[in-house]
Every structure is written in C-alpha cells, then in structure tokens.
Coordinates of C-alpha atoms and ligand atoms in Angstrom, one line a residue:
X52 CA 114.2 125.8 148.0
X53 CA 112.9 128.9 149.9
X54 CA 112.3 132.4 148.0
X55 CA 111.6 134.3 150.7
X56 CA 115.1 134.8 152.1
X57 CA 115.5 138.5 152.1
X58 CA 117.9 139.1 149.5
X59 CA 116.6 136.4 147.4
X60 CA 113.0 138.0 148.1
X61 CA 114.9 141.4 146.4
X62 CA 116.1 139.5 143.9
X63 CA 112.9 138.3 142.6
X64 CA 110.7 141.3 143.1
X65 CA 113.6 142.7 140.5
X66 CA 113.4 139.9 138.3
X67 CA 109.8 140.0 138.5
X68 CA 109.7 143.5 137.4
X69 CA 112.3 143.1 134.7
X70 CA 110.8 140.2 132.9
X71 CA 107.4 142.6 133.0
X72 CA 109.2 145.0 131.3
X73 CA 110.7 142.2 128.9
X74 CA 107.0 140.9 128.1
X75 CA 105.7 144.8 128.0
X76 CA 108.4 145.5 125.1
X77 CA 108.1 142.1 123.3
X78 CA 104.4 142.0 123.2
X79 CA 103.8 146.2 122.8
X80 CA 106.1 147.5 121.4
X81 CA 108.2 145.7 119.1
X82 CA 105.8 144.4 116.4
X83 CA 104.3 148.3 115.6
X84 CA 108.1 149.4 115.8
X85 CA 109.0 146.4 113.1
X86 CA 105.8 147.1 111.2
X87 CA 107.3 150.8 110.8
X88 CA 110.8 149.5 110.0
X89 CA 109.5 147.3 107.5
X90 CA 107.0 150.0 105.9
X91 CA 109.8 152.5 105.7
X92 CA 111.8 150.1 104.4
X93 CA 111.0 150.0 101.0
X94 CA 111.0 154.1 100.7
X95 CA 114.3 154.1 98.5
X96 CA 113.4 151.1 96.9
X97 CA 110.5 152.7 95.6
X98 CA 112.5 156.0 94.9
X99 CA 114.6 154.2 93.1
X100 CA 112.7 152.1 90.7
X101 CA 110.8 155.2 90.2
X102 CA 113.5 156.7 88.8
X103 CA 114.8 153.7 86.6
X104 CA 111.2 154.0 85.1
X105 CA 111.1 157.8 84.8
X106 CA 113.8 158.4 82.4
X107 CA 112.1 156.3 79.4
X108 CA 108.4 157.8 80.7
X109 CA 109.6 161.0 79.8
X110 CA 111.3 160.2 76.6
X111 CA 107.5 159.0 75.6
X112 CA 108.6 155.2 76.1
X113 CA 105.4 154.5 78.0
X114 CA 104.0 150.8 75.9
X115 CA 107.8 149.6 76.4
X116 CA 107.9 150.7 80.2
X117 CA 104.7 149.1 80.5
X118 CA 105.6 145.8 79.0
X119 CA 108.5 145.7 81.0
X120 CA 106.4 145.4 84.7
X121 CA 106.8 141.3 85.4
X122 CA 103.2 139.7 85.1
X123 CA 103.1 138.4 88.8
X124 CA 101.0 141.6 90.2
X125 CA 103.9 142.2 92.8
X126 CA 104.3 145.4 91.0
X127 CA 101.7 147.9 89.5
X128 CA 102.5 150.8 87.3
X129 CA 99.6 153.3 86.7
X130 CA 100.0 156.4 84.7
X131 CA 97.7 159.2 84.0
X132 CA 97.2 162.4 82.3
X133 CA 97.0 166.0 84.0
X134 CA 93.2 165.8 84.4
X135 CA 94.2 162.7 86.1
X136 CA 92.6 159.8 83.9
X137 CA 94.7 156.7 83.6
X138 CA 96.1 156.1 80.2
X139 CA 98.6 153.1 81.4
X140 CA 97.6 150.7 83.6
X141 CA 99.6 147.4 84.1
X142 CA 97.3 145.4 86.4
X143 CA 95.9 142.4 84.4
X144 CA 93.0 142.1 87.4
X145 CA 91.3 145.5 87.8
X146 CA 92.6 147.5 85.2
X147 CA 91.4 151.1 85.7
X148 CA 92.3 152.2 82.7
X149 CA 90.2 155.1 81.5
X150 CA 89.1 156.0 85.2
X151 CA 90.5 159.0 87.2
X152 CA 93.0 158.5 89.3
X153 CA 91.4 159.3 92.4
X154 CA 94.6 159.2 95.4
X155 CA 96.0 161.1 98.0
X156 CA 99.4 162.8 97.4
X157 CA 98.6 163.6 93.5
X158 CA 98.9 167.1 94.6
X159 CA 102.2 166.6 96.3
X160 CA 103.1 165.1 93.2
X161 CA 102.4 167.1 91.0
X162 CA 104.2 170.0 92.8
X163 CA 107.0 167.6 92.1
X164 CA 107.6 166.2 95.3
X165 CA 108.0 162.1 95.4
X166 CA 104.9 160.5 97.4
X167 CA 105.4 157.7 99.4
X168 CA 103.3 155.9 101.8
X169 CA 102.8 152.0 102.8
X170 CA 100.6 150.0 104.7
X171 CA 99.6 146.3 105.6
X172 CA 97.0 144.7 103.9
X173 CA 95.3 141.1 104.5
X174 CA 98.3 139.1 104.3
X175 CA 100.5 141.9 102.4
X176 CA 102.7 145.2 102.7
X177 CA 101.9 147.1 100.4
X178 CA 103.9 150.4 99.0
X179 CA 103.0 153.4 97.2
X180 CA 104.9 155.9 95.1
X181 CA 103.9 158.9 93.5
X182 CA 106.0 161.2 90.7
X183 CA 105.2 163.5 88.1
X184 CA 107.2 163.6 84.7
X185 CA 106.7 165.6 81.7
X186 CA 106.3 164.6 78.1
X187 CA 105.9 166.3 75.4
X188 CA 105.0 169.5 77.7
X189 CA 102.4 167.3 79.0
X190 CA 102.5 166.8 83.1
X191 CA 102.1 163.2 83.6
X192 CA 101.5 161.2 87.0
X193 CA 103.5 157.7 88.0
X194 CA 102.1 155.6 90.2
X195 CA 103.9 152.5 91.2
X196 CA 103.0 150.1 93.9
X197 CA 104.1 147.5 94.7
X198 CA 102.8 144.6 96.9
X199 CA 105.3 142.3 99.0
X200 CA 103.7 139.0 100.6
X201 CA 107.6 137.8 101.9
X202 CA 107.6 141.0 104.2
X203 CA 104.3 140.8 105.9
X204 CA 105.2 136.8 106.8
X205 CA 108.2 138.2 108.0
X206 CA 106.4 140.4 110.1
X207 CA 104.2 138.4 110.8
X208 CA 106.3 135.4 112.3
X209 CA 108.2 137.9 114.1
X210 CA 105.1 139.0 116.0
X211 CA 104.3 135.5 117.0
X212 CA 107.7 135.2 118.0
X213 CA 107.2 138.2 120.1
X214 CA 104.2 137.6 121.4
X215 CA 105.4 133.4 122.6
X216 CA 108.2 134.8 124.2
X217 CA 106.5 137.5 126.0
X218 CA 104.2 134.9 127.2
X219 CA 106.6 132.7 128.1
X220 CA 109.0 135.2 130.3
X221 CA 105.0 135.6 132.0
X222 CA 105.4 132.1 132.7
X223 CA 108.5 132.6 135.1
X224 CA 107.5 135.2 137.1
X225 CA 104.3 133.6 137.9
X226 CA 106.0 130.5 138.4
X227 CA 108.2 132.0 141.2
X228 CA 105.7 133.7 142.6
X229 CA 103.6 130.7 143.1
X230 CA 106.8 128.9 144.7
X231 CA 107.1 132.3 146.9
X232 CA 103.6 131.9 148.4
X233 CA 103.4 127.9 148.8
X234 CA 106.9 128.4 150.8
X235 CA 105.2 131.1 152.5
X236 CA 102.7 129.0 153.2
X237 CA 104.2 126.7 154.7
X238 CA 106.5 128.8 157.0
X239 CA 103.7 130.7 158.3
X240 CA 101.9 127.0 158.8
X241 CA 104.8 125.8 160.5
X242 CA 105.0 128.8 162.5
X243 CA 101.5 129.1 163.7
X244 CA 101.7 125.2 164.7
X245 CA 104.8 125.8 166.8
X246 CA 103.0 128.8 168.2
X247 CA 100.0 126.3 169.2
X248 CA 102.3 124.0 170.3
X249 CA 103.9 126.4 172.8
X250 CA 100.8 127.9 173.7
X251 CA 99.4 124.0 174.9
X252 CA 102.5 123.4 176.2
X253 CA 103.2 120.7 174.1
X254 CA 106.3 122.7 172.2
X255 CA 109.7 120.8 172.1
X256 CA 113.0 122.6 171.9
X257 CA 115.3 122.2 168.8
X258 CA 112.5 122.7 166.1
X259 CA 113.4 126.1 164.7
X260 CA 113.2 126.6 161.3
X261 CA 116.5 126.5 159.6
X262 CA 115.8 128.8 156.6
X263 CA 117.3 132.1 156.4
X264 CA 113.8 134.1 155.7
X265 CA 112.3 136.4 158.6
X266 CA 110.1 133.8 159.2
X267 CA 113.0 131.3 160.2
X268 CA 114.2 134.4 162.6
X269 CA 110.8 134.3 163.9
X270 CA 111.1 130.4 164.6
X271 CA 114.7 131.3 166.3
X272 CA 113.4 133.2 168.5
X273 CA 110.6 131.7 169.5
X274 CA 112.9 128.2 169.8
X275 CA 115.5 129.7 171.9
X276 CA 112.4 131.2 173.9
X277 CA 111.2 127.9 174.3
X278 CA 114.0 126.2 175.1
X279 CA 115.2 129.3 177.9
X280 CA 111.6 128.7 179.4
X281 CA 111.8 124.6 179.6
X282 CA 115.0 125.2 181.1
X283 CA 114.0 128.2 184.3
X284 CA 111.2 125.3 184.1
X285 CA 113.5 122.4 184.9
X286 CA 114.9 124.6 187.2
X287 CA 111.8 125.7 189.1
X288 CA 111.1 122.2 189.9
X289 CA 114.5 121.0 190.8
X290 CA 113.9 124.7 193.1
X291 CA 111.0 123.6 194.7
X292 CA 111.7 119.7 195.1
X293 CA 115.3 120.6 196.7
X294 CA 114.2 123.4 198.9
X295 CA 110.9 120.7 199.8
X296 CA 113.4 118.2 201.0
X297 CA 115.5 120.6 203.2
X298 CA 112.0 122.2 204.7
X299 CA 110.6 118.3 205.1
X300 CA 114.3 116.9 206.9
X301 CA 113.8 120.1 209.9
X302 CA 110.8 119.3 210.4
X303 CA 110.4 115.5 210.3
X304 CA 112.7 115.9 213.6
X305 CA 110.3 118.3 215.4
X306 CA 107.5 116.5 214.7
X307 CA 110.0 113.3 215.6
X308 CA 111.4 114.9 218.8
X309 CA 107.9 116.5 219.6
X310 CA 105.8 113.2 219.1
X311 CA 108.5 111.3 221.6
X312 CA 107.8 114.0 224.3
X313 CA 104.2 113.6 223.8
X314 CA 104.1 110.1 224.0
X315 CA 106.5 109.3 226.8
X316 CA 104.0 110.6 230.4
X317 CA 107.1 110.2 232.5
X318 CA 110.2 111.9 230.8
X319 CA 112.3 113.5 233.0
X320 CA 112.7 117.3 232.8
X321 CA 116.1 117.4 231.9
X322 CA 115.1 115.2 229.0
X323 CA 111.7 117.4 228.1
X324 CA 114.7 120.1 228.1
X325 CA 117.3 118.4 225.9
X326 CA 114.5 117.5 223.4
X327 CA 113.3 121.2 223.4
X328 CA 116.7 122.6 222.9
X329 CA 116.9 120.0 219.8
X330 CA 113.4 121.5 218.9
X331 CA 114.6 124.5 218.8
X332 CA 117.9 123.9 217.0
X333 CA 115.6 122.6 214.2
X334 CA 113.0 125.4 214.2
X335 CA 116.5 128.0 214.2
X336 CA 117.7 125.7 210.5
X337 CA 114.5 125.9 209.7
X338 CA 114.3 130.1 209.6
X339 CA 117.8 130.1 207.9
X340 CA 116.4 127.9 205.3
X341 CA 113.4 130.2 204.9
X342 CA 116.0 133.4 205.0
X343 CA 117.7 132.0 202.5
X344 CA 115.2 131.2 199.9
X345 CA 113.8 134.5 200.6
X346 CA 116.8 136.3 199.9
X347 CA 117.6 134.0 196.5
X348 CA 114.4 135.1 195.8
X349 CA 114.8 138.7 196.1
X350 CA 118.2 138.5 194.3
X351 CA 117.0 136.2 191.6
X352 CA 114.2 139.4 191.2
X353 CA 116.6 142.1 192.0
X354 CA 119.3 140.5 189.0
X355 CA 117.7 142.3 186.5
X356 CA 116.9 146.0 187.8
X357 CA 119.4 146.0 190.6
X358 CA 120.1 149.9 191.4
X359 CA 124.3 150.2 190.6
X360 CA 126.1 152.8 191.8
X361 CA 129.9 153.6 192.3
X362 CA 130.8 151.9 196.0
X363 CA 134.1 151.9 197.8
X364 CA 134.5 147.9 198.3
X365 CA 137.1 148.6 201.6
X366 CA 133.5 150.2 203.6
X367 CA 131.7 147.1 202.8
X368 CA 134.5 144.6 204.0
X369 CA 135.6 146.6 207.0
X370 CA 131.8 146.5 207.9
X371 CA 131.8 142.9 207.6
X372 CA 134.7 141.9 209.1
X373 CA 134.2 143.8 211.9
X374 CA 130.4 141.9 212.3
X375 CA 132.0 138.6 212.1
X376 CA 135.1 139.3 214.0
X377 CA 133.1 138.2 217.3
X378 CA 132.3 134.9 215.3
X379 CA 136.3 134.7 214.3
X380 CA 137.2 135.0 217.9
X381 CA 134.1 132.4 219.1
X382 CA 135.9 130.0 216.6
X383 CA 139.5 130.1 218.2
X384 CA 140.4 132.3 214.7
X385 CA 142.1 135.3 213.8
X386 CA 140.6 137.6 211.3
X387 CA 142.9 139.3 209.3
X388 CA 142.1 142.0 206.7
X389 CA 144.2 144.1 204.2
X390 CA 142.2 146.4 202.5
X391 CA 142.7 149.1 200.4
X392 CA 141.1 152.3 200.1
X393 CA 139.2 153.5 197.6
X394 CA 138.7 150.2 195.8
X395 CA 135.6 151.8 193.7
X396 CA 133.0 149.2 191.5
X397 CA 129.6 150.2 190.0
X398 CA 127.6 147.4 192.4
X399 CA 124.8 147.4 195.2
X400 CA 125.5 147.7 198.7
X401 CA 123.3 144.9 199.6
X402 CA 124.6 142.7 196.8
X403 CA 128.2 142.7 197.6
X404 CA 128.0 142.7 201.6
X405 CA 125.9 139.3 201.2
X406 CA 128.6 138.2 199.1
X407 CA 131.7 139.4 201.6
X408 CA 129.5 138.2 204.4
X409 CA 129.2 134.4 203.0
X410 CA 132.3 133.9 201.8
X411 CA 133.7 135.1 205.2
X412 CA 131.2 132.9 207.4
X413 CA 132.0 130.5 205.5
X414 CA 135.7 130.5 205.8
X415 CA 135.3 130.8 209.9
X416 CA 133.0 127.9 209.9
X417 CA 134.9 125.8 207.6
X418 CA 138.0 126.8 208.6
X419 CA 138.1 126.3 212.2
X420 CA 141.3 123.7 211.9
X421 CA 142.9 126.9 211.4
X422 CA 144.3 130.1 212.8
X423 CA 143.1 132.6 211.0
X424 CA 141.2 134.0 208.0
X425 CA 142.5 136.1 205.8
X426 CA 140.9 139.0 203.6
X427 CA 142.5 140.6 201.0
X428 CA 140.8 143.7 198.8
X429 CA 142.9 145.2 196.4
X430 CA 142.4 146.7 192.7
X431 CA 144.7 145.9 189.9
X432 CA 144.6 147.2 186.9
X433 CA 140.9 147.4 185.7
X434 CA 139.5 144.9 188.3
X435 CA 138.9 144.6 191.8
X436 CA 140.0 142.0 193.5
X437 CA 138.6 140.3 197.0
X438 CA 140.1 137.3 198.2
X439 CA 139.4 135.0 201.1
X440 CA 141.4 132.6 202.6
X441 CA 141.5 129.9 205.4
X442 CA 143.4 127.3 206.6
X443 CA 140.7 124.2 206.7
X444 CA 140.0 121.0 205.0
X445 CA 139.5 122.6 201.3
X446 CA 137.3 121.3 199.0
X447 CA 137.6 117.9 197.5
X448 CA 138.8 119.1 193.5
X449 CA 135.4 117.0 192.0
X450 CA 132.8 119.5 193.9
X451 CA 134.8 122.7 193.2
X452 CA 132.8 123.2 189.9
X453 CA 129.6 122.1 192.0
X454 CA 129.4 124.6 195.1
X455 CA 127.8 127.3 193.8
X456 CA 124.9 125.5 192.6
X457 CA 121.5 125.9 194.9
X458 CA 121.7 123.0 198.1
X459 CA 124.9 121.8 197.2
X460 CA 126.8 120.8 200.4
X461 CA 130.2 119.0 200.2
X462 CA 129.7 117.0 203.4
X463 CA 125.9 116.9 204.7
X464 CA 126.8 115.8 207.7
X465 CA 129.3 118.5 208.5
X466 CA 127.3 121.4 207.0
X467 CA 124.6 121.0 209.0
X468 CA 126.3 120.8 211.8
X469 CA 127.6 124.0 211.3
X470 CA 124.4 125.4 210.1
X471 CA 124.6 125.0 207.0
X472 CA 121.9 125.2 204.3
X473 CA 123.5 125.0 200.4
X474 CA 122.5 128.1 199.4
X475 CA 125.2 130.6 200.8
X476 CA 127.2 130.2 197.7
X477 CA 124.6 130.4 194.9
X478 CA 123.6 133.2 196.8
X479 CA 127.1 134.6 196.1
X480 CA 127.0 133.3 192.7
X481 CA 123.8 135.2 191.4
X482 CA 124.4 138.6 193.4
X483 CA 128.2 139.2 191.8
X484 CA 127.2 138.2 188.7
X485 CA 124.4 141.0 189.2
X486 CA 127.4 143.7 189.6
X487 CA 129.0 142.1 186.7
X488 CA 131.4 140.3 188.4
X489 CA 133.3 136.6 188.4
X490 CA 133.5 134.6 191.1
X491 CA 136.0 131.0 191.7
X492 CA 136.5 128.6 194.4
X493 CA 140.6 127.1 194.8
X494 CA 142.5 124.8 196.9
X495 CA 145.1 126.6 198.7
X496 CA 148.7 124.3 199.5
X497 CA 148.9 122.6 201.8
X498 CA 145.5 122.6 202.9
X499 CA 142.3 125.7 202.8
X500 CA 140.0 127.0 200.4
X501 CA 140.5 130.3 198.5
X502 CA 137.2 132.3 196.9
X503 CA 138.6 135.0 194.4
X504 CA 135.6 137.6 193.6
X505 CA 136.7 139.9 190.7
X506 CA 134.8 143.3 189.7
X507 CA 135.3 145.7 187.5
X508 CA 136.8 148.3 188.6
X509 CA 135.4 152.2 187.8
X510 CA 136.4 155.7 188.3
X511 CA 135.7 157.2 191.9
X512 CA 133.1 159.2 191.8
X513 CA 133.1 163.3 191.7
X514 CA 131.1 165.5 194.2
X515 CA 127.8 165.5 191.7
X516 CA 127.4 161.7 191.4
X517 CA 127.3 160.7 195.3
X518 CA 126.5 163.9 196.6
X519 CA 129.7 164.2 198.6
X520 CA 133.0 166.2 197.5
X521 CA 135.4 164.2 195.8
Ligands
ADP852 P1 126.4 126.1 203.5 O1 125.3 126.9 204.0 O2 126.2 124.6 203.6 O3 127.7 126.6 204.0 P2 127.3 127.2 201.0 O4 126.5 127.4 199.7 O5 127.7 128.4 201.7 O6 126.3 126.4 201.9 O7 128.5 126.3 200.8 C1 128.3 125.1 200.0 C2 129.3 124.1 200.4 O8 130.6 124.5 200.0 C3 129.4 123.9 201.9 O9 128.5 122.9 202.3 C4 130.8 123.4 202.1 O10 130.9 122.0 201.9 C5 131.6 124.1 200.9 N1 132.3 125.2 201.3 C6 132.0 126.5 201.3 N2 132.9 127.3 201.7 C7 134.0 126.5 202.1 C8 135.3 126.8 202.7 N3 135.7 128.0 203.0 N4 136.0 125.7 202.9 C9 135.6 124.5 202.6 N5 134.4 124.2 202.1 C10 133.6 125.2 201.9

C-alpha cells in the first residue's frame, strides 16, 4: 500500500496532526481539568452537610453532633472557640484537641462567609469546609473535612486511561509515518535504479511505476522517455542500414562496370562509352539518394521549429506545375491544373512545394500509361484540399498503408528505373505533417492513384502580417 499518493499524503499529514492534538488533550489537559471537576465537586456536598450539622451546633448540641461523625476517618469535624482553640475534635488519630486551630480561611469564616477548598493527597481527595455559628453569644468555628479515597482512584484510573490512549493514538501516526518513508524508500530506490539503468543503457521499456504518487509520475515520464528514445533508436538504425543498402547497390555497379573496363585492354570505344553512360547513370542515383537523405534530414530538423506563415497554396502549385510541365510533355502527358485563388494555410514555402513537387513527379512518372495528370486545389469548409491524379497502374491495396514509409518502393525494379529512391513520399509524409496537415494514398476506378493532402485552412492575411495590402 503506498502513502505517498498526493491526496492520501494530505490525508495523513491531517491525521497526523489531529491525532497530535488527540494525545496533546488526553495526556495535558484532561487529567488537571478532571482533577478540578472532581475537587469542585464536592463544594455543595460540603455546604450542605455543613449546614445539617450547623443547626444542632448552634442550639449547643455539640457531644451529640460529635458522636454522630461515623468512626471510619472519612469525615473530621473540628470545632473551636473565638480565640481559636479546639474544644471538639472527632479524629480518633491526631486529636488536636486543646491546640489552636491554626488554617487558612478562619478569617473568611468568621466574617461569615463558607470556606471551601480541596486538594489531593497521597492516595486521597481531600475537602475542607469552614463556617462560623454562634452559641450562646459565643462565635464558634466548624471545620469539616472530609477525605474520599473512591474519588482519587477514580481520578486516578482515568489518568491512566488518558495517558494509554494518548500513547497509543502516538502509536499510529508513527506507524504511518514509518510506512510513508519505507514506501518512499523504495520509490526513490526504484527510481534512482531505473535512472542507472537508463543512464548504462541497460533500461527496458514498460517498467514505470504504477503507483499514483509523484514519484510514479516521475517513473512515467521517464518510461515513456525511454521507450520514445528506444524507438527514434530502432529507427536510426533501420535509417542508416536502409539508406547503407541503397548507397552500397549504386555503387557496387560503378565499381562493377568500372572494374570490367579496367580489366578488359581491348574494349571497343563504343563499349568504354556505353559503360560510362551506365557509370554515370549510377553516380546521377547516387546524388538523388544523397539529395534525398539530406533533405529528410533537414525536414526531420526543420519539423520542430519550422517558420509558418499564412501562404496562398494556388502560387506554390502554379509554380510547380509549370516546372514539371516540360517533364508532363517529355512523358507523352497532359498536365492539367484547377486551382483556386486564395487557397490560404499557415505552412512553409519550402515544405509544401517539396510536397506538390513529389506527389506530381510522381504521378508523371508513374502514370505514363496515361494521358494526363490532374491537379486539383480547392478549400472547403475549414480545410484545404490538393489532390492529384493519374491514370497509371495504382498501387496494389496491401502497400497503400506502406508508401510513405522511408525506402519503400512498390516495384524495385520499376522505381529505379524511373529514378526512383523510396523516400519522395516520406519526404511528403514528414513536411505536411510539419504544417499540420494529413496526407492519403487511393486507388482511383478503373485504374490510377489519387494522393489527397488536406490543410487547414486560415484567414488571408491583412496588409500588417505579409507586408502587402490585403
Ligand atoms: P520513389 O522515389 O521510388 O518514387 P516515393 O517515396 O516517391 O519513392 O514512392 C514510393 C513508392 O510509391 C514508389 O516506389 C511507387 O511504387 C509508389 N508510388 C508513388 N506514387 C505513385 C503513383 N502516383 N502511382 C503509382 N505508384 C506510386
């Protein structure tokens, strides 16, 4: 069970505290408060009983008053004169009779007020009560006291009671705060190992802690860290082994072609040529590659702090169509556009005429059994919409999902013989989704692919935010 989880970590901190109190009352302040309750308990007792004795005092009845006080020296009646010397005393042990009376609150007495006071003693209570009476013209002084064992257990037991409890309600604070720090312990153990762990490199995904204390957040984080790192990892190496094995293939046929020029002494020159044109065909896939990667590379950097501004979509397409129109034409296609003005997205000029410019290259080179392309750029209702279409083979409806991902070609053979390298798409792929956008691949009917790019749309902007009137 963990304690630390925040509002459970509240929640003990307050019971904590509350119990603190409870032990602070039980062991502080109740037994003095009950030691006073009991004390002044016995104030109209006393009153009382004084008066049930005064009456016969002052009718002169003192030997039968006296011989009236039980013999168990619970209660002691002294009285004494005006010059204070005990005439009556009742106490079998300690008889003072004779003596002065020598006690505070005579005086208080004698002004006719009743005296009262109590204390504890050894195992007792003991209570006190003063009064004067008059006999006989004679001023008199009663004191009565009386001595109760049955209270001061009472008050006794009660203080023990008090005092266990107190102790015990310690107990549980201290308990949970023992349980707080071993779990504490042990998240912060757990956390510094998987810290070590990620530090050697030796950290596997899927460990996080699974508490809901900060410390579990902590773990989270550092899990999903972990695991987003093992996985740019995996694809790092899948990165550099792919693009490794499209480098080696180019130039395992120079050094091929190259070596058989070398080693045949009597080639013929139109041979030397044909070999040197296939040299340089190679060394020509072998830049694109190298393009390619660079520009993955500089839109894999650029995804994060790409500069996006508001950009009329129909200027980057009618700048692109009219680069590749040449290509259309060299391909026995048409290129036909339909673009509409004003088609504004917050994107990067860069960004989206890569994206126009592959998807359209791609369309004249793989749709060559057509007669035309077609480009469409349109906005409806918050989103922009670019579509392009041919007329060619398609794509078979297993790689569709496949096609953006880095080297991917659907036919090897046939993609580089167009030129081809596998990354034209993911290129596409990673630069819309930097301008927030979507990007699909379809099948058209009967036959053609159809790539559907969709931004979001935004407001044209005013004269202040391009610098030109709106
Ligand atoms: P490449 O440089 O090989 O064209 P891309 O990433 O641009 O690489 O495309 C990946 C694969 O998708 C291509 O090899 C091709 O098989 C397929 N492809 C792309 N565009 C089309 C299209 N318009 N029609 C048919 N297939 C296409």
């Amino acid at each position: 069970m963990r304690f630390f989880s925040r509002y459970t970590f509240r929640f003990s901190l307050c019971l904590v505290l509350v119990t603190l109190m409870f032990v602070l009352i039980c062991t502080c302040l109740i037994p003095p408060v009950l030691k006073n309750a009991l004390l002044e308990s016995k104030r109209n007792f006393m009153l009382q009983s004084s008066e049930f004795v005064l009456t016969p005092l002052e009718n002169g009845h003192f030997n039968s008053v006296m011989a009236s006080v039980p013999k168990d020296n619970a209660m002691r009646l002294i009285i004494a004169d005006s010059r204070l010397t005990v005439i009556h005393d009742s106490a079998t042990q300690g008889n003072i009779k004779g003596k002065y009376l020598v006690l505070p609150g005579v005086d208080k007495a004698f002004s006719g007020e009743a005296y009262y006071n109590a204390y504890s003693e050894k195992n007792d209570f003991v209570y006190n009560m003063l009064r004067s009476f008059t006999f006989d013209g004679n001023d008199y002084v009663l004191f009565m006291r009386y001595t109760d064992g049955d209270s001061a257990q009472l008050f006794k037991t009660c203080k023990q009671v008090c005092i266990f409890s107190g102790i015990l309600l310690l107990l549980v604070p201290v308990a949970l705060l023992i349980a707080q720090i071993v779990s504490f312990n042990k998240s912060i153990t757990n956390l510094s190992n998987s810290i070590t762990h990620l530090t050697t490199g030796k950290y596997v995904p899927g460990q996080a802690d699974t508490a809901s204390d900060e410390i579990a957040d902590i773990s989270r984080h550092l899990d999903e860290f972990a695991a987003h790192q093992a996985k740019t990892e995996e694809l790092r190496r899948t990165f550099v082994s792919d693009a490794s094995h499209e480098l080696k293939t180019p130039l395992a046929a120079v050094k091929l072609l190259s070596d058989t020029i070398l080693l045949t002494p009597k080639m013929s020159h139109e041979d030397v040529r044909e070999f040197l044109t296939d040299i340089s065909n190679e060394i020509d896939r072998l830049t694109r590659i190298c393009t390619r990667l660079l520009q993955i590379t500089k839109f894999d950097a650029f995804s994060d702090k790409a500069d996006l501004v508001p950009l009329d979509l129909a200027t980057v397409a009618e700048n692109v169509s009219r680069m590749l129109s040449k290509s259309a034409t060299a391909a026995g296609l048409d290129l036909r556009c339909e673009i509409q003005d004003g088609c504004y997205v917050s994107a990067n000029y860069d960004l989206v005429f890569q994206v126009f410019y592959n998807l359209i290259e791609n369309a004249i080179k793989y749709g060559a059994d057509g007669n035309e392309v077609r480009i469409f750029l349109y906005q409806k209702d918050s989103s922009v919409i670019f579509i392009v279409d041919d007329d060619g083979a398609g794509i078979p409806e297993n790689d569709l999902k496949r096609i953006f991902d880095r080297f991917y070609r659907v036919d090897k053979a046939r993609s580089r013989a167009t030129g081809g390298t596998g990354l034209g798409l993911s290129i596409v792929a990673t630069a819309v989704a930097t301008c927030r956008g979507t990007v699909e691949a379809q099948n058209r009917s009967p036959h053609g692919a159809r790539f559907i790019v969709r931004f979001p749309s935004c407001p044209k902007p005013t004269a202040n935010e391009d610098g030109e009137p709106s």
